[in-house]
mmCIF file of C-alpha atoms and ligand atoms in Angstrom:
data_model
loop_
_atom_site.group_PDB
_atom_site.id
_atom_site.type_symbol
_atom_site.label_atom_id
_atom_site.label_comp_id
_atom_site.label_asym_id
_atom_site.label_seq_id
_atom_site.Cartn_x
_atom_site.Cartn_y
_atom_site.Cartn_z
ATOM 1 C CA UNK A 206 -5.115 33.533 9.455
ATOM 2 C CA UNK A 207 -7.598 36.001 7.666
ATOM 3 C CA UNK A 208 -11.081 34.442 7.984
ATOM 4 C CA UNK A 209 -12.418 32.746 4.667
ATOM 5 C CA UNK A 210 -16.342 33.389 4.510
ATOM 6 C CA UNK A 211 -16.384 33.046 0.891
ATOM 7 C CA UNK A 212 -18.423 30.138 -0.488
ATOM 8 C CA UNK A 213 -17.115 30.073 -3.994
ATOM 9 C CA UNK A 214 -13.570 29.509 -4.306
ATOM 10 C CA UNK A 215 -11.457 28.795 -7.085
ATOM 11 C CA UNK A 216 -8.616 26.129 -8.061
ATOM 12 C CA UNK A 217 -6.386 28.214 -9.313
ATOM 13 C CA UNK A 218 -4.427 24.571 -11.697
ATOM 14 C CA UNK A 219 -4.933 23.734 -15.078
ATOM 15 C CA UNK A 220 -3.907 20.456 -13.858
ATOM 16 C CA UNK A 221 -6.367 17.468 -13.855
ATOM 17 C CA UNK A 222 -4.338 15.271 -11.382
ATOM 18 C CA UNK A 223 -4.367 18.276 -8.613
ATOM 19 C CA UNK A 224 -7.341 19.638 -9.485
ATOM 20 C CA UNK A 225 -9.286 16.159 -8.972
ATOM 21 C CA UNK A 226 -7.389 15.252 -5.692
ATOM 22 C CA UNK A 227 -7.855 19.063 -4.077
ATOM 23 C CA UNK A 228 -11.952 18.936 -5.094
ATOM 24 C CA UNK A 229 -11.561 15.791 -3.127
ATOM 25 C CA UNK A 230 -10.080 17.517 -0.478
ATOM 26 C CA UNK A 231 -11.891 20.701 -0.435
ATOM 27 C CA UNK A 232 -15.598 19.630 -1.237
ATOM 28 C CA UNK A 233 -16.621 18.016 1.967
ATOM 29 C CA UNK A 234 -16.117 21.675 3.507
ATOM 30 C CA UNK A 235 -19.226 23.014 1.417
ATOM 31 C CA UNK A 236 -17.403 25.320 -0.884
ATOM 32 C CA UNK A 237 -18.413 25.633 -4.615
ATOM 33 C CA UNK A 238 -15.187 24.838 -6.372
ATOM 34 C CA UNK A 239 -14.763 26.676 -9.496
ATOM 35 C CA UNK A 240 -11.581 26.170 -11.582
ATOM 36 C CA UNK A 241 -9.068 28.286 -13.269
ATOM 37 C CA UNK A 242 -9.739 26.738 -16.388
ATOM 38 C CA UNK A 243 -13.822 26.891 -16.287
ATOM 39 C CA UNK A 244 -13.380 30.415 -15.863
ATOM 40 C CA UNK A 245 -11.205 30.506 -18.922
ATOM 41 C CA UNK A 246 -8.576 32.276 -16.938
ATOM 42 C CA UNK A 247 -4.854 31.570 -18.495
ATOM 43 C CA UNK A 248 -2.083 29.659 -16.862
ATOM 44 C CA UNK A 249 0.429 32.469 -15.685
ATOM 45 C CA UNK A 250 4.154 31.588 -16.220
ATOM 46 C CA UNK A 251 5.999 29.982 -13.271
ATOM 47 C CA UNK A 252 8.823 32.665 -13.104
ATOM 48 C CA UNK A 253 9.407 31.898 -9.219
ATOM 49 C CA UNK A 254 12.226 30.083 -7.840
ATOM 50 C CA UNK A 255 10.487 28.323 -4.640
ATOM 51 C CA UNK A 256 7.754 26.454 -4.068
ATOM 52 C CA UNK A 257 6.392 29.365 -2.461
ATOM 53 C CA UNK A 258 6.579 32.215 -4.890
ATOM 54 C CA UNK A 259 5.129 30.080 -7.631
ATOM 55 C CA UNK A 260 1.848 28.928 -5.629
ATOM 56 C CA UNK A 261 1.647 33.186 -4.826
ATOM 57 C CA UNK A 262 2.032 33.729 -8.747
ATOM 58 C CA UNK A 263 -1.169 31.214 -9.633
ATOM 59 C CA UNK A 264 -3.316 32.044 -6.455
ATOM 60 C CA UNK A 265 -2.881 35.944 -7.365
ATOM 61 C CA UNK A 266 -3.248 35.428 -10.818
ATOM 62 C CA UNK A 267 -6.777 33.761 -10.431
ATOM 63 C CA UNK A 268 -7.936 35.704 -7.159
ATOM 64 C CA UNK A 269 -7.359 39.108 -8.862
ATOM 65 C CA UNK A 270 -9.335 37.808 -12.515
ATOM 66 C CA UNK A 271 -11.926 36.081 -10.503
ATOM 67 C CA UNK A 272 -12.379 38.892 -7.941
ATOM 68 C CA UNK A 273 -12.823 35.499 -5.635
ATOM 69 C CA UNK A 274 -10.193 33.992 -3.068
ATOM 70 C CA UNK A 275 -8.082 31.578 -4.988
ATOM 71 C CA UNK A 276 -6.338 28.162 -3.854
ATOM 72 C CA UNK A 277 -3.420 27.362 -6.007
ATOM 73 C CA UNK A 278 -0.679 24.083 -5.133
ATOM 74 C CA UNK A 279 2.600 23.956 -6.256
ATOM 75 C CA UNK A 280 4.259 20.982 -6.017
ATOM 76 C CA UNK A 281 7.394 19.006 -6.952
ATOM 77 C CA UNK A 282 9.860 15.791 -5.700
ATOM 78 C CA UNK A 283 12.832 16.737 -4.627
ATOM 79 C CA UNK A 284 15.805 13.738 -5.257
ATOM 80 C CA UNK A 285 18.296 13.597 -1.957
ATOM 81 C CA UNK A 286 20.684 12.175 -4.297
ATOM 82 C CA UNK A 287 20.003 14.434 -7.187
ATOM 83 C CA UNK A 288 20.648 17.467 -4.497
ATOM 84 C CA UNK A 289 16.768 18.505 -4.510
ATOM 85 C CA UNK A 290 16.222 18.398 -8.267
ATOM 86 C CA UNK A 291 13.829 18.662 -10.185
ATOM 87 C CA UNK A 292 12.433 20.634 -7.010
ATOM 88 C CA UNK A 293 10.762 23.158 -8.537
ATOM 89 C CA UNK A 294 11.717 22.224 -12.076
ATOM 90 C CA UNK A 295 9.353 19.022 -11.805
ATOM 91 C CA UNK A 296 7.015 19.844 -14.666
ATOM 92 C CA UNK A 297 9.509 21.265 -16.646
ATOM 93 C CA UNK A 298 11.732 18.028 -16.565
ATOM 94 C CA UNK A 299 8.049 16.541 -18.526
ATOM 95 C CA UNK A 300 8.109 19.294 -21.263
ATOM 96 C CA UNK A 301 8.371 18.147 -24.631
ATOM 97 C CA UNK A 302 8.042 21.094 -26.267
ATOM 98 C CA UNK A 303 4.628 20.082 -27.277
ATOM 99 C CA UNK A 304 3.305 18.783 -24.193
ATOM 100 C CA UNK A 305 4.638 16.944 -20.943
ATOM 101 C CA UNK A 306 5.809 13.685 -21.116
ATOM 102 C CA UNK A 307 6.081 12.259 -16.998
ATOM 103 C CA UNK A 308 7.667 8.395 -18.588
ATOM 104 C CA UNK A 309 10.162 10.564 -20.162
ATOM 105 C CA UNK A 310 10.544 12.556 -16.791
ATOM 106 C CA UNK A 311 11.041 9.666 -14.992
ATOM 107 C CA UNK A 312 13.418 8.035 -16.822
ATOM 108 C CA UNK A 313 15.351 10.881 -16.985
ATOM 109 C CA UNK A 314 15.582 11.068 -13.173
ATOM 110 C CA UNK A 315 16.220 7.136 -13.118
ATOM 111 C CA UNK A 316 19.232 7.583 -15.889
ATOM 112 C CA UNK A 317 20.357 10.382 -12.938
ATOM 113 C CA UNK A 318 20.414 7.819 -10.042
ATOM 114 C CA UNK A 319 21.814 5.712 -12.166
ATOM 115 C CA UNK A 320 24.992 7.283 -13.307
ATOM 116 C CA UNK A 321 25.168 8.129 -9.412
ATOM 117 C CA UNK A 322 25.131 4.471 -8.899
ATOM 118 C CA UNK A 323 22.209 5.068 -6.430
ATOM 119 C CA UNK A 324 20.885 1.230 -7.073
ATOM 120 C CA UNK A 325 19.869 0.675 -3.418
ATOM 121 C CA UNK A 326 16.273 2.084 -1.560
ATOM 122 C CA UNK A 327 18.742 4.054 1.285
ATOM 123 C CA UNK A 328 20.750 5.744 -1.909
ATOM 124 C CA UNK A 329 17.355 6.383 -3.488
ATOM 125 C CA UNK A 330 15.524 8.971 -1.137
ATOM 126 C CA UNK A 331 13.131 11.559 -2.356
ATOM 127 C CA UNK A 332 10.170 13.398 -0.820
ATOM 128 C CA UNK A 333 7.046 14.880 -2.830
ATOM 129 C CA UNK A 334 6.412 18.614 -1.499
ATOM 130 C CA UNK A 335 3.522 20.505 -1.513
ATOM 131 C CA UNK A 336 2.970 24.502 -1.069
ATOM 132 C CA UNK A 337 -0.936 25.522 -1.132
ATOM 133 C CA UNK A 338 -1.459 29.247 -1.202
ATOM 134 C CA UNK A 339 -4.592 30.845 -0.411
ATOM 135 C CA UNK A 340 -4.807 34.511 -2.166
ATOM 136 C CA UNK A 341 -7.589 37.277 -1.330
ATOM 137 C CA UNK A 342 -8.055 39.386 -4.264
ATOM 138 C CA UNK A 343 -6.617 42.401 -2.332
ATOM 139 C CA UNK A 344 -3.702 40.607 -2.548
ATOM 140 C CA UNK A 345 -3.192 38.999 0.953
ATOM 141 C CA UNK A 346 -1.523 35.687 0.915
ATOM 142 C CA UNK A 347 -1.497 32.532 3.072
ATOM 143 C CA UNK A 348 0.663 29.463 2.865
ATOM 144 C CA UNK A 349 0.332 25.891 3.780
ATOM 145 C CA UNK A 350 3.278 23.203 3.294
ATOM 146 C CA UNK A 351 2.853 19.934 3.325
ATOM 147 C CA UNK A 352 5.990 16.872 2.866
ATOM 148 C CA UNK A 353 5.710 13.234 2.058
ATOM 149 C CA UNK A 354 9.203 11.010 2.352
ATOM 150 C CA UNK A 355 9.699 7.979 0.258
ATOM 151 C CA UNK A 356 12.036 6.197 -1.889
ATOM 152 C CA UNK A 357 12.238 6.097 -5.700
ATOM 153 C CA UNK A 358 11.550 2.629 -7.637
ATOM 154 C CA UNK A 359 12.163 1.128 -11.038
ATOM 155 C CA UNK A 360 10.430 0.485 -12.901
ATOM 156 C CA UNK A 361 7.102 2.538 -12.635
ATOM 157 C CA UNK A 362 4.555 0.919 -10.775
ATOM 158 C CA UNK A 363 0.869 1.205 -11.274
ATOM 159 C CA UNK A 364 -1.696 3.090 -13.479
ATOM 160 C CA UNK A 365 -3.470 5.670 -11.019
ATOM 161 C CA UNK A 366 -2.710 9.224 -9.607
ATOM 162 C CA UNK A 367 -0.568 11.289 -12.416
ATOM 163 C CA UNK A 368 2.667 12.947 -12.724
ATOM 164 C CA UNK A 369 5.209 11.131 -10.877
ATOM 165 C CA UNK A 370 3.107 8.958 -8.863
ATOM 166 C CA UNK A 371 4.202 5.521 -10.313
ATOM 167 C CA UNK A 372 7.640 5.853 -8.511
ATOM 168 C CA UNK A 373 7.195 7.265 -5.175
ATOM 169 C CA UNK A 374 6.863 4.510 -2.877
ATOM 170 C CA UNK A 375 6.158 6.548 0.574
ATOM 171 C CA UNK A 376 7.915 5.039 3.635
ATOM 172 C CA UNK A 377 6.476 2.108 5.695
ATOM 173 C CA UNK A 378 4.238 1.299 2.450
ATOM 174 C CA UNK A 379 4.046 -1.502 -0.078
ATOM 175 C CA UNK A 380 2.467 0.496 -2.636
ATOM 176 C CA UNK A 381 3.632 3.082 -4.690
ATOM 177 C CA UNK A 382 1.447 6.240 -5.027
ATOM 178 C CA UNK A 383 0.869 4.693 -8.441
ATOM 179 C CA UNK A 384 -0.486 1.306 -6.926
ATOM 180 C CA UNK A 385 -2.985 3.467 -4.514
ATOM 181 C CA UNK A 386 -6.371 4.154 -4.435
ATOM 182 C CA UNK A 387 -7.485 7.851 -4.404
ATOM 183 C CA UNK A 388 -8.636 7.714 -1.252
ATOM 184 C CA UNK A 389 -5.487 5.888 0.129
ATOM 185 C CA UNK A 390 -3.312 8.785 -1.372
ATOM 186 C CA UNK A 391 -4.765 11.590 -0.445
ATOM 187 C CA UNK A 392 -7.814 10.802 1.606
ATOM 188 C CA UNK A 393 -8.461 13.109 4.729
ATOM 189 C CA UNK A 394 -10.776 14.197 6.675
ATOM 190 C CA UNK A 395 -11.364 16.542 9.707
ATOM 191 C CA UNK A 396 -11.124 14.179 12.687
ATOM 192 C CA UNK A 397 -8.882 11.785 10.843
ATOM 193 C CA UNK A 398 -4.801 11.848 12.155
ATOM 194 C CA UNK A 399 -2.279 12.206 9.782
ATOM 195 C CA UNK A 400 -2.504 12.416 6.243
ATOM 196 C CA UNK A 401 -0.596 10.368 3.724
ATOM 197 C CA UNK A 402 0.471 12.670 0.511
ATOM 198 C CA UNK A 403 2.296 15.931 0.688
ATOM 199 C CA UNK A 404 -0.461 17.452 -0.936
ATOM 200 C CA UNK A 405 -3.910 16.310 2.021
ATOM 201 C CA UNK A 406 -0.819 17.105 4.656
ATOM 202 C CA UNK A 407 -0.480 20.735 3.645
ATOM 203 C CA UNK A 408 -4.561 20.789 3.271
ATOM 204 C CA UNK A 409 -5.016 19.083 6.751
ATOM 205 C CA UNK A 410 -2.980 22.389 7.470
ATOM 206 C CA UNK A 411 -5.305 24.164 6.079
ATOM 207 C CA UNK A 412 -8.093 22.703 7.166
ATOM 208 C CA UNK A 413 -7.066 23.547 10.583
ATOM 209 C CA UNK A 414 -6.981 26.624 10.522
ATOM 210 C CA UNK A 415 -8.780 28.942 7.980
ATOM 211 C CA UNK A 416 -11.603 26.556 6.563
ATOM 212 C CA UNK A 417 -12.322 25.333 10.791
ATOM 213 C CA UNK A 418 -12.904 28.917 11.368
ATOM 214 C CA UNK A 419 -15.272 29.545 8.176
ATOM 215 C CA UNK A 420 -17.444 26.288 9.273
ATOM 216 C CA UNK A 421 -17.087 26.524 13.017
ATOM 217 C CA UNK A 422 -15.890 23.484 13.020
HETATM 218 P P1 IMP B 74 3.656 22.529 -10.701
HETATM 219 O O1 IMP B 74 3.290 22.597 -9.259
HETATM 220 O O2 IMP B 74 2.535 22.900 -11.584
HETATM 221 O O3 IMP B 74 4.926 23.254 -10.980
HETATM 222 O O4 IMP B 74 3.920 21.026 -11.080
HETATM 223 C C1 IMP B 74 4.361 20.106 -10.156
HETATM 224 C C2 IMP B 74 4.657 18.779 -10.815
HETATM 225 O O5 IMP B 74 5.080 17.905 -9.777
HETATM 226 C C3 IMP B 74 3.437 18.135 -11.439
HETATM 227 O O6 IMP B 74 3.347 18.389 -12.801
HETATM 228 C C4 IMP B 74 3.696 16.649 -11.191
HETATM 229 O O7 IMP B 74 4.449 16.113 -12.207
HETATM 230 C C5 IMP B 74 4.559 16.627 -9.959
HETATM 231 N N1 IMP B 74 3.714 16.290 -8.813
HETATM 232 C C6 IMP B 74 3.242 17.114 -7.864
HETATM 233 N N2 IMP B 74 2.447 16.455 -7.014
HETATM 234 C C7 IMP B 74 2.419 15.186 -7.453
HETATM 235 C C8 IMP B 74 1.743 14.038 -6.987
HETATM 236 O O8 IMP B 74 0.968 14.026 -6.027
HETATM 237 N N3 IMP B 74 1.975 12.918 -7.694
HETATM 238 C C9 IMP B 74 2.787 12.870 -8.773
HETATM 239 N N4 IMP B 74 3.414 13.912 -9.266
HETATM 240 C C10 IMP B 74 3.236 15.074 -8.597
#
C-alpha cells in the first residue's frame, strides 16, 4: 500500500448520507476532509460495471481535478433472491428522472420478492457492499471492500441513515439500519473489533493499512 502523507484529502461523493458517515469515519485520523462538491468538481458518470471500476471512475475523477489523493465509495445491496440486483444498479433503481426516489426503490425491490413469493426472513437475504478506492493523482489506485449480511423487511423501518437503510436489518440485530444510531451503524474506531456496516468494514480495512502507516499508529 503506497504511503498516504497527504493531510488534505478529498470525498470524492456528492452524496450526503456517505459523505456524513465517511467524515465520521475519516476525521478522527487528522485529515482535512474536503469534498467533491465544495470544490465544485462534477459528478462523473458511473459507466462501470463493478463495484470496483465505478469507485476508480469517482476517486480518479476528483484526485486528477483536485491534484489531491481522493477517497471515493461505491456502494450497493445486492438481493440473494433477486440474483444480486440492484448490485450496482442501486441508485439507479431511485432515479426518477428528476431526482432519486429510495421509497420508490424499495418498493420496487419489495414488489420483486414478492412476485418471488420470498415472504419469509431465510427467502429474504441481502447484503449491503461497499468498495472504497483511494486514487493518487498520478493515477495509482487502491481498493478496500467491505460486506454487511442481513435480511430485507417490510415495511421500512425507521427515520435515520439514507438510501436503503430502513430495510436492511443486519443479522443477529433487532434494529434495522434505519432504527440505528450513527454511531451504532457505522461507528469504528482503531482499537475497536469488528465493524458493523459494509461501509466502517471496508474503512477498518483501510484504516489498517494506509492511514496506520501515515499516523504511525
Ligand atoms: P453509488 O455508490 O453512488 O452508486 O450509490 C449506491 C447506492 O446504494 C446509494 O445511493 C444508496 O441508495 C445505496 N446505499 C449504499 N450504502 C448504503 C447504506 O449504508 N445505507 C443505505 N443505502 C445505501
Amino acid at each position: 500500500m503506497r504511503k498516504l502523507d497527504s493531510d488534505r484529502l478529498v470525498v470524492a461523493s456528492h452524496n450526503a448520507g456517505k459523505i456524513r458517515e465517511i467524515r465520521d469515519l475519516i476525521e478522527p485520523f487528522g485529515f482535512k476532509v474536503v469534498t467533491a462538491g465544495e470544490l465544485g468538481l462534477e459528478e462523473p458518470e458511473e459507466t462501470g460495471t463493478t463495484f470496483e471500476e465505478n469507485a476508480a471512475i469517482k476517486a480518479l475523477t476528483a484526485a486528477r481535478a483536485a491534484s489531491l489523493p481522493a477517497l471515493s465509495d461505491d456502494s450497493g445491496i445486492m438481493v440473494d433472491a433477486l440474483d444480486g440486483q440492484p448490485g450496482v444498479y442501486t441508485a439507479d433503481w431511485a432515479e426518477t428522472g428528476s431526482g432519486r426516489d429510495f421509497n420508490m426503490a424499495m418498493q420496487k425491490v419489495e414488489d420483486l420478492l414478492i412476485e418471488k413469493g420470498a415472504r419469509e426472513p431465510e427467502a429474504r437475504t441481502a447484503r449491503f457492499v461497499s468498495t472504497l478506492c483511494l486514487a493518487w493523482p498520478d493515477g495509482h489506485v487502491e481498493y478496500f471492500r467491505g460486506e454487511v449480511e442481513g435480511t430485507l423487511v417490510w415495511p421500512p423501518r425507521g427515520e435515520k441513515g439514507f438510501g436503503y437503510d430502513p430495510v436492511f436489518l443486519p443479522e443477529g440485530r433487532q434494529q434495522t439500519f434505519g432504527e440505528m444510531s450513527a454511531e451504532e451503524k457505522h461507528g469504528w474506531k482503531p482499537g475497536d473489533g469488528e465493524a458493523l456496516s459494509h461501509r466502517a468494514r471496508a474503512f477498518k480495512r483501510f484504516a489498517e493499512t494506509g492511514l496506520a502507516a501515515r499516523t504511525g499508529a
